Amino acid sequence: MIKDPVVMVGILIALEALVLWAASSKRFEQYFDFLPSVFWIYFLPMLAATLGLIDPKAPVLGLITTNLLPIALILLLVVVDVRAILRLGGKAIGLFFIGSAGVMIGAALSFVIFKRWIGTEFWAGFGALSASWTGGSANMIAVKEAVSVPDNVFLPMVVVDTVIPYVWMGVLIAAVRLQPAFDRWNHSDRRILEELKSRSVVDDHSGPGKARPYAMMGMLCGAIILSILAQWAAGKLPVVKDMLSPYAWTIIVASALALGLSFTPARKVSAYGSTKTGYYILYFVLTAIGAKAAISSVGAAAVLIGAGFLIVLIHALFLLAGARLLRAPLFLVAAASQANIGGVASAPVVAAVYEPGLASVGLLLAILGNIVGTYLGILCAQMCRIF
C-alpha cells in the first residue's frame, strides 16, 4: 500500500490526466457518453484505495480537499457574468428558481420516504445531491465538504447524479415534439422568446487567451490569498452545531468573495484560463475524495436511484405549475429544468433543441445554478437533517 504523500499525489494527478486525455480523445470519447469523465475521476481512485494500492486514511487526502476546494470555487466563480444573467428577465430566472425549489422540497420529501431503507445518515447526501441538481458538480463537492458528508454516503449519490440527469435529458429532448401543443394549452406568451434573443448575448471569455505565465501565476496567487482570507474570516464567524462548521463558512465566504470580484476587472482572468484551471483543481479534489471512499457502499445506489427519480418528478411538477402561473413556453421549462438537473454541459444543448439560437439561455441559467447551488444545497441538507 502506498502511503508516501508525494507518490500518492503523483498517482492522483496521473489518474486525472489519464481520464481527461481519454475523454478528449476521438478514439475513446464514445465510452464517456453515458458515464462522464467526472465519474471516472472519482471512481478510479476509489477503486485503487479499495484494492489496497492507496491508503484511504492518508492525511494528505484531507489536506487536498480542505485547501484546494476554496481555490477551485474562487477561480470558477470570479468569471461569472451576473449582468448577463439578469438580462434574461424575471420569467426565465423565476422559473429556474421554481425548479430549484422543486429539487429541494423533492429531496426533503424523498429522504423522509426512503430513509427507512437507506438510513438516517443519508440526510447530508441528499443535501449534496440537491446542490448538484440546483448547480453542478462543483456545488455538490462543496456541500459534501461543508456538511461533512461521509464517504460511504457520498459514493452512491455520485452514482445517482451520474445516471438520472442523462435519463432526464433524454425525456426533455423527446418532449420537444409536444412544444406547440403545450404552448397552446398553457396560453404561453411566446413573445418572450424574441426578447430573449435580443438579451441573451454571451461574451465568451472562457478561452485560454494568449499564453502569459506571469498572468496565470498572478491569478493563482490571487485565488490562494482569497482562500486564506476566507478561512480567516470563517474562523471569526459563529459555529452552529450540525449546521455551520468553520469549513462551511469558508466555502460560503470564498464563494461570496469571488462573486463580488466578478463585478470588477478581476473577471478578465477568464482570458488566462481561470475556468479550465478551476476545473482541473476541482477534479483533483475529486480524486482525493474518491480515494477516501469505500466501494462497498455502492449497493445503496439502487434504492437511491428510485429516490432520485421521485425528486425529479416533484421538480417537474413545480416547473409545470410555474409555467402555468407565468404563462411560460415549454422552451423555458426545459431550459430551466436542464439547467438545474444537468448543468452547464447539457443545458445549452436542450435549449438549442427547443429553440435554435437560444442555447445561451440554457448556459446562463446553468451558470446561475453554479452561483446559488452551494447555498441551496446547504439549506436543503439542513431541511433533511431536521427530518
Coordinates of C-alpha atoms in Angstrom, one line a residue:
M1 CA 0.0 0.0 0.0
I2 CA 1.3 3.4 -1.0
K3 CA 1.5 5.9 1.9
D4 CA 4.1 8.3 0.8
P5 CA 2.2 11.6 0.2
V6 CA 4.3 12.7 -2.8
V7 CA 3.8 9.4 -4.6
M8 CA 0.1 9.5 -3.7
V9 CA -0.3 13.0 -5.1
G10 CA 1.5 11.9 -8.3
I11 CA -0.8 8.9 -8.7
L12 CA -3.9 11.0 -8.3
I13 CA -2.7 13.6 -10.8
A14 CA -1.8 10.8 -13.2
L15 CA -5.3 9.3 -12.9
E16 CA -7.0 12.7 -13.5
A17 CA -4.8 13.4 -16.5
L18 CA -5.5 9.9 -18.0
V19 CA -9.2 10.3 -17.7
L20 CA -9.2 13.8 -19.2
W21 CA -7.0 12.7 -22.0
A22 CA -9.2 9.7 -22.8
A23 CA -12.4 11.8 -22.7
S24 CA -10.9 14.3 -25.2
S25 CA -9.5 11.6 -27.5
K26 CA -11.7 10.8 -30.5
R27 CA -10.6 7.1 -30.1
F28 CA -12.1 6.8 -26.6
E29 CA -14.7 9.6 -26.3
Q30 CA -17.6 7.3 -27.2
Y31 CA -17.0 5.4 -23.9
F32 CA -17.8 8.5 -21.9
D33 CA -21.2 9.1 -23.4
F34 CA -23.1 7.5 -20.5
L35 CA -20.5 7.6 -17.7
P36 CA -18.8 11.0 -18.0
S37 CA -15.2 11.8 -17.1
V38 CA -16.2 13.3 -13.7
F39 CA -17.5 9.8 -12.7
W40 CA -14.3 8.1 -13.6
I41 CA -12.1 10.7 -11.9
Y42 CA -14.0 9.8 -8.7
F43 CA -14.3 6.1 -9.3
L44 CA -10.7 5.1 -10.3
P45 CA -9.0 6.5 -7.1
M46 CA -11.8 4.8 -5.1
L47 CA -11.0 1.6 -6.8
A48 CA -7.3 2.0 -6.2
A49 CA -8.0 2.5 -2.5
T50 CA -10.3 -0.4 -2.3
L51 CA -7.7 -2.7 -3.9
G52 CA -5.2 -1.6 -1.3
L53 CA -3.0 0.5 -3.7
I54 CA -3.6 3.8 -1.9
D55 CA -4.1 4.4 1.9
P56 CA -7.6 5.9 2.2
K57 CA -6.7 7.3 5.6
A58 CA -3.6 9.2 4.4
P59 CA -3.6 12.8 5.9
V60 CA -2.6 14.3 2.6
L61 CA -6.1 13.4 1.1
G62 CA -7.8 15.6 3.7
L63 CA -5.3 18.4 3.1
I64 CA -6.0 18.4 -0.6
T65 CA -9.8 18.8 -0.1
T66 CA -9.5 21.4 2.7
N67 CA -7.1 23.7 1.0
L68 CA -7.7 23.3 -2.7
L69 CA -11.5 23.3 -2.9
P70 CA -12.0 27.0 -2.0
I71 CA -9.3 27.9 -4.6
A72 CA -11.2 26.0 -7.3
L73 CA -14.5 27.7 -6.4
I74 CA -12.9 31.1 -6.5
L75 CA -11.5 30.5 -10.0
L76 CA -14.8 29.2 -11.2
L77 CA -17.0 32.0 -9.8
V78 CA -14.8 35.1 -10.3
V79 CA -15.5 34.9 -14.1
V80 CA -19.3 34.8 -13.8
D81 CA -21.2 37.5 -15.8
V82 CA -24.0 38.3 -13.3
R83 CA -25.3 41.2 -15.5
A84 CA -25.8 38.8 -18.5
I85 CA -27.9 36.5 -16.2
L86 CA -30.0 39.4 -15.0
R87 CA -30.7 40.4 -18.6
L88 CA -32.6 37.1 -19.1
G89 CA -35.6 38.7 -17.3
G90 CA -37.9 37.8 -14.4
K91 CA -39.7 34.9 -16.1
A92 CA -36.6 32.9 -17.0
I93 CA -34.9 33.4 -13.7
G94 CA -38.1 32.9 -11.7
L95 CA -38.8 29.6 -13.5
F96 CA -35.2 28.5 -12.7
F97 CA -35.7 29.1 -9.0
I98 CA -39.1 27.4 -9.1
G99 CA -37.3 24.3 -10.5
S100 CA -34.7 24.7 -7.7
A101 CA -37.4 24.8 -5.1
G102 CA -38.9 21.6 -6.6
V103 CA -35.5 19.9 -6.2
M104 CA -35.0 21.0 -2.6
I105 CA -38.5 20.1 -1.5
G106 CA -38.4 16.9 -3.5
A107 CA -35.1 15.9 -1.9
A108 CA -36.5 16.5 1.6
L109 CA -39.7 14.6 0.9
S110 CA -37.8 11.8 -0.8
F111 CA -35.5 11.5 2.1
V112 CA -38.4 11.2 4.5
I113 CA -39.9 8.4 2.4
F114 CA -36.7 6.4 1.7
K115 CA -34.8 6.9 5.0
R116 CA -36.3 3.7 6.4
W117 CA -34.4 1.7 3.7
I118 CA -31.2 3.8 3.4
G119 CA -30.7 5.1 6.9
T120 CA -30.9 8.5 8.5
E121 CA -27.2 9.3 7.9
F122 CA -28.1 10.0 4.2
W123 CA -29.6 13.4 5.1
A124 CA -26.3 15.0 4.2
G125 CA -26.1 13.0 1.0
F126 CA -29.5 14.4 -0.2
G127 CA -28.2 17.9 0.5
A128 CA -25.1 17.2 -1.7
L129 CA -27.3 15.8 -4.4
S130 CA -29.6 18.8 -4.3
A131 CA -26.6 21.1 -4.7
S132 CA -25.7 19.3 -7.9
W133 CA -29.3 19.4 -9.2
T134 CA -29.6 23.2 -8.4
G135 CA -26.0 23.9 -9.5
G136 CA -23.4 21.4 -10.6
S137 CA -20.6 19.1 -9.7
A138 CA -18.6 21.9 -8.0
N139 CA -21.5 22.7 -5.8
M140 CA -22.0 19.0 -4.9
I141 CA -18.4 18.7 -3.9
A142 CA -18.5 22.0 -1.9
V143 CA -21.6 20.9 0.1
K144 CA -20.0 17.4 0.6
E145 CA -17.2 19.1 2.4
A146 CA -19.2 21.8 4.0
V147 CA -21.7 19.5 5.8
S148 CA -19.2 16.6 6.1
V149 CA -21.0 14.0 4.0
P150 CA -19.5 10.6 4.9
D151 CA -17.7 8.9 2.0
N152 CA -19.9 5.8 2.2
V153 CA -22.9 8.2 1.7
F154 CA -21.4 10.3 -1.0
L155 CA -20.4 7.4 -3.4
P156 CA -24.0 6.2 -4.1
M157 CA -25.0 9.8 -4.5
V158 CA -22.4 10.2 -7.2
V159 CA -23.9 7.2 -9.0
V160 CA -27.4 8.7 -8.8
D161 CA -26.1 12.0 -10.0
T162 CA -24.4 10.2 -13.0
V163 CA -27.4 8.2 -14.1
I164 CA -30.5 10.3 -13.6
P165 CA -29.5 13.6 -15.4
Y166 CA -28.8 11.6 -18.6
V167 CA -32.2 9.9 -18.4
W168 CA -33.9 13.2 -17.7
M169 CA -32.1 14.9 -20.6
G170 CA -33.5 12.2 -22.9
V171 CA -37.0 12.8 -21.6
L172 CA -36.7 16.6 -22.2
I173 CA -35.4 16.2 -25.7
A174 CA -38.1 13.7 -26.6
A175 CA -40.7 16.2 -25.3
V176 CA -39.7 18.8 -27.9
R177 CA -42.5 17.5 -30.2
L178 CA -45.0 18.5 -27.5
Q179 CA -43.9 22.1 -27.6
P180 CA -46.7 23.5 -29.9
A181 CA -49.5 21.7 -28.1
F182 CA -48.2 22.6 -24.6
D183 CA -47.8 26.3 -25.5
R184 CA -51.4 26.3 -26.9
W185 CA -52.8 24.6 -23.8
N186 CA -50.8 26.9 -21.5
H187 CA -51.6 30.1 -23.4
S188 CA -47.8 30.6 -23.3
D189 CA -46.5 34.1 -24.1
R190 CA -44.0 33.3 -26.8
R191 CA -43.0 36.9 -27.2
I192 CA -40.5 36.3 -24.5
L193 CA -38.5 34.2 -27.0
E194 CA -37.9 37.2 -29.2
E195 CA -37.0 39.3 -26.1
L196 CA -34.5 36.6 -25.0
K197 CA -32.9 36.5 -28.4
S198 CA -32.1 40.2 -28.1
R199 CA -31.0 40.0 -24.5
S200 CA -29.0 36.8 -24.0
V201 CA -25.8 37.6 -25.8
V202 CA -22.9 35.8 -24.1
D203 CA -19.4 37.1 -24.3
D204 CA -17.1 34.0 -24.4
H205 CA -14.2 34.7 -22.0
S206 CA -13.5 31.0 -21.4
G207 CA -10.8 30.6 -23.9
P208 CA -7.2 30.3 -22.8
G209 CA -6.2 33.6 -24.3
K210 CA -2.5 34.5 -25.0
A211 CA -0.1 32.4 -23.0
R212 CA 1.2 34.6 -20.2
P213 CA 2.8 32.5 -17.4
Y214 CA 3.1 35.5 -15.1
A215 CA -0.6 36.3 -15.5
M216 CA -1.6 32.7 -14.7
M217 CA 0.7 32.7 -11.6
G218 CA -0.8 36.0 -10.5
M219 CA -4.3 34.5 -11.0
L220 CA -3.4 31.5 -8.8
C221 CA -1.7 33.6 -6.2
G222 CA -4.8 35.9 -6.0
A223 CA -7.1 32.8 -5.6
I224 CA -4.8 31.4 -2.8
I225 CA -4.8 34.8 -1.0
L226 CA -8.6 35.0 -1.2
S227 CA -8.9 31.4 0.1
I228 CA -6.7 32.2 3.1
L229 CA -8.8 35.3 3.7
A230 CA -11.9 33.3 3.6
Q231 CA -10.5 30.8 6.1
W232 CA -9.5 33.6 8.4
A233 CA -13.0 35.2 8.1
A234 CA -14.6 31.8 8.7
G235 CA -12.7 31.5 12.0
K236 CA -14.4 34.7 13.2
L237 CA -17.9 33.7 12.3
P238 CA -20.2 31.8 14.8
V239 CA -20.3 28.0 14.6
V240 CA -23.7 26.4 14.6
K241 CA -23.6 22.8 15.7
D242 CA -24.6 20.3 13.0
M243 CA -25.3 23.3 10.6
L244 CA -22.4 25.7 10.0
S245 CA -18.9 24.5 10.7
P246 CA -15.8 26.7 10.2
Y247 CA -15.2 24.9 6.8
A248 CA -18.8 25.5 5.8
W249 CA -18.3 29.2 6.4
T250 CA -15.0 29.0 4.4
I251 CA -16.9 27.7 1.4
I252 CA -19.7 30.4 1.8
V253 CA -17.3 33.3 2.3
A254 CA -14.9 32.2 -0.6
S255 CA -17.9 31.9 -3.0
A256 CA -19.2 35.4 -1.9
L257 CA -15.8 37.0 -2.3
A258 CA -15.4 35.5 -5.8
L259 CA -18.9 36.7 -6.8
G260 CA -18.1 40.2 -5.5
L261 CA -14.9 40.3 -7.6
S262 CA -16.9 39.2 -10.7
F263 CA -18.3 42.8 -10.9
T264 CA -14.7 44.2 -11.1
P265 CA -12.0 43.9 -13.8
A266 CA -10.8 40.8 -12.0
R267 CA -13.3 38.9 -14.2
K268 CA -10.9 39.3 -17.0
V269 CA -8.8 36.5 -15.6
S270 CA -11.0 34.3 -17.7
A271 CA -8.8 35.2 -20.6
Y272 CA -6.0 33.3 -19.0
G273 CA -7.9 30.0 -18.5
S274 CA -9.2 30.5 -14.9
T275 CA -12.2 28.3 -15.7
K276 CA -10.2 25.4 -17.0
T277 CA -7.7 25.8 -14.2
G278 CA -10.5 25.9 -11.7
Y279 CA -12.0 22.6 -13.1
Y280 CA -8.6 20.9 -13.1
I281 CA -8.1 21.8 -9.4
L282 CA -11.7 20.7 -8.7
Y283 CA -11.2 17.4 -10.4
F284 CA -8.0 16.8 -8.4
V285 CA -10.0 17.5 -5.2
L286 CA -12.5 14.9 -6.5
T287 CA -9.7 12.3 -6.9
A288 CA -8.8 12.8 -3.3
I289 CA -12.4 12.4 -2.2
G290 CA -12.7 9.2 -4.2
A291 CA -9.5 7.8 -2.7
K292 CA -11.2 8.1 0.8
A293 CA -14.4 6.3 -0.3
A294 CA -15.4 2.7 0.2
I295 CA -16.7 0.8 -2.8
S296 CA -18.9 -1.4 -0.6
S297 CA -21.4 1.4 -0.2
V298 CA -22.4 1.3 -3.9
G299 CA -25.2 -1.1 -3.1
A300 CA -27.3 1.7 -1.7
A301 CA -27.4 3.4 -5.1
A302 CA -30.1 1.1 -6.4
V303 CA -32.6 2.3 -3.8
L304 CA -31.4 5.9 -4.2
I305 CA -31.9 5.9 -7.9
G306 CA -35.6 5.4 -7.1
A307 CA -35.4 8.3 -4.6
G308 CA -33.7 10.4 -7.3
F309 CA -36.5 9.9 -9.8
L310 CA -39.0 11.0 -7.2
I311 CA -37.0 14.2 -6.7
V312 CA -37.1 14.8 -10.5
L313 CA -40.8 14.1 -10.6
I314 CA -41.6 16.7 -7.9
H315 CA -39.2 19.1 -9.6
A316 CA -41.1 18.7 -12.9
L317 CA -44.5 19.3 -11.1
F318 CA -43.2 22.5 -9.7
L319 CA -42.0 23.7 -13.1
L320 CA -45.3 22.8 -14.7
A321 CA -47.1 24.8 -12.0
G322 CA -44.7 27.7 -12.5
A323 CA -45.1 27.6 -16.3
R324 CA -48.9 27.8 -15.8
L325 CA -48.6 30.7 -13.4
L326 CA -46.1 32.6 -15.6
R327 CA -47.6 31.6 -18.9
A328 CA -44.0 30.5 -19.8
P329 CA -43.4 28.5 -23.0
L330 CA -42.2 24.9 -22.8
F331 CA -38.8 26.1 -24.1
L332 CA -38.2 27.9 -20.8
V333 CA -39.5 24.9 -18.8
A334 CA -37.0 22.6 -20.5
A335 CA -34.1 25.1 -20.3
A336 CA -34.7 25.8 -16.6
S337 CA -35.1 22.1 -15.8
Q338 CA -31.9 21.0 -17.5
A339 CA -30.0 24.0 -16.1
N340 CA -31.0 22.6 -12.6
I341 CA -30.6 18.9 -13.2
G342 CA -27.9 18.8 -15.9
G343 CA -25.8 21.9 -15.6
V344 CA -23.6 23.9 -17.9
A345 CA -22.6 21.0 -20.1
S346 CA -26.1 19.9 -21.2
A347 CA -28.5 22.9 -20.6
P348 CA -27.3 24.7 -23.8
V349 CA -27.9 21.5 -25.8
V350 CA -31.5 21.1 -24.5
A351 CA -32.2 24.9 -25.1
A352 CA -30.9 24.7 -28.6
V353 CA -33.1 21.6 -29.4
Y354 CA -36.2 23.6 -28.5
E355 CA -35.2 27.0 -29.9
P356 CA -32.1 27.1 -32.2
G357 CA -30.2 30.3 -31.5
L358 CA -31.1 30.3 -27.8
A359 CA -28.5 27.9 -26.4
S360 CA -27.1 30.8 -24.4
V361 CA -30.3 30.9 -22.3
G362 CA -29.6 27.4 -21.0
L363 CA -26.0 28.3 -20.4
L364 CA -26.7 31.4 -18.4
L365 CA -29.4 29.7 -16.3
A366 CA -26.9 26.9 -15.6
I367 CA -24.3 29.4 -14.6
L368 CA -26.9 30.9 -12.2
G369 CA -27.1 27.5 -10.7
N370 CA -23.4 27.4 -10.2
I371 CA -23.7 30.7 -8.2
V372 CA -26.5 29.6 -5.9
G373 CA -26.2 25.8 -5.8
T374 CA -23.9 25.6 -2.8
Y375 CA -26.1 27.8 -0.7
L376 CA -29.3 25.9 -1.7
G377 CA -27.6 22.6 -1.1
I378 CA -26.5 23.5 2.4
L379 CA -30.1 24.8 3.1
C380 CA -31.6 21.5 1.7
A381 CA -29.2 19.4 3.8
Q382 CA -30.4 21.2 6.9
M383 CA -34.0 20.6 5.9
C384 CA -33.3 16.9 5.6
R385 CA -31.4 16.9 8.9
I386 CA -34.4 18.3 10.7
F387 CA -36.5 15.4 9.4

